[in-house]
Amino acid sequence: MNLVALIDIFTILIFFLMSSTGVEILSTAQAIKLPQSTAEKMPREMLVVTVSATDILVDGRKVATVAEAMDTQGDLIAPLKAELELQAGRSVLAKPGESQNKSVTIMGDKAIPYSLLRKVMYTAARANYSDVSFAVTQKAGKA
């Protein structure tokens, strides 16, 4: 019996099974350590605001530094609000029956101060993003 043909089929089968597992992974910068959570619900694809120790990024594009954001009077971060409004204008029209709420995921390092996180959340709310989610690392479930 010729096993070469069977090995090819098994290789293709394994590749197909690995690529279609349905696991969604949010790419994170290596400089960011996310907090852990036991949440079961997987995130859906949406706009991502990344807050590292030094920079604030919207979908990978730097909009402000943490030092600038912390030095601003009040809670509004103007460059972040401008970028969020720009991204909202670029969004594709929702399909009929879908929610019209704008969604954003905040991916912040677990060591950032709460005052900075509050400013980012306030700015997202002022830019009419009513659905705010936080990116976390999922803890291992109980056995």
PDB file of C-alpha atoms in Angstrom, residues 7-20:
ATOM      1  CA  ILE A   7       0.318  11.539   4.136  1.00  0.00           C
ATOM      2  CA  ASP A   8      -0.587  14.329   1.702  1.00  0.00           C
ATOM      3  CA  ILE A   9      -4.272  13.979   2.574  1.00  0.00           C
ATOM      4  CA  PHE A  10      -3.567  14.018   6.319  1.00  0.00           C
ATOM      5  CA  THR A  11      -1.350  17.089   5.948  1.00  0.00           C
ATOM      6  CA  ILE A  12      -4.097  18.967   4.114  1.00  0.00           C
ATOM      7  CA  LEU A  13      -6.680  17.809   6.655  1.00  0.00           C
ATOM      8  CA  ILE A  14      -4.568  18.982   9.606  1.00  0.00           C
ATOM      9  CA  PHE A  15      -3.924  22.352   7.938  1.00  0.00           C
ATOM     10  CA  PHE A  16      -7.652  22.795   7.282  1.00  0.00           C
ATOM     11  CA  LEU A  17      -8.600  21.920  10.868  1.00  0.00           C
ATOM     12  CA  MET A  18      -6.005  24.277  12.329  1.00  0.00           C
ATOM     13  CA  SER A  19      -7.029  27.207  10.123  1.00  0.00           C
ATOM     14  CA  SER A  20     -10.767  26.841  10.740  1.00  0.00           C
TER      15      SER A  20
END
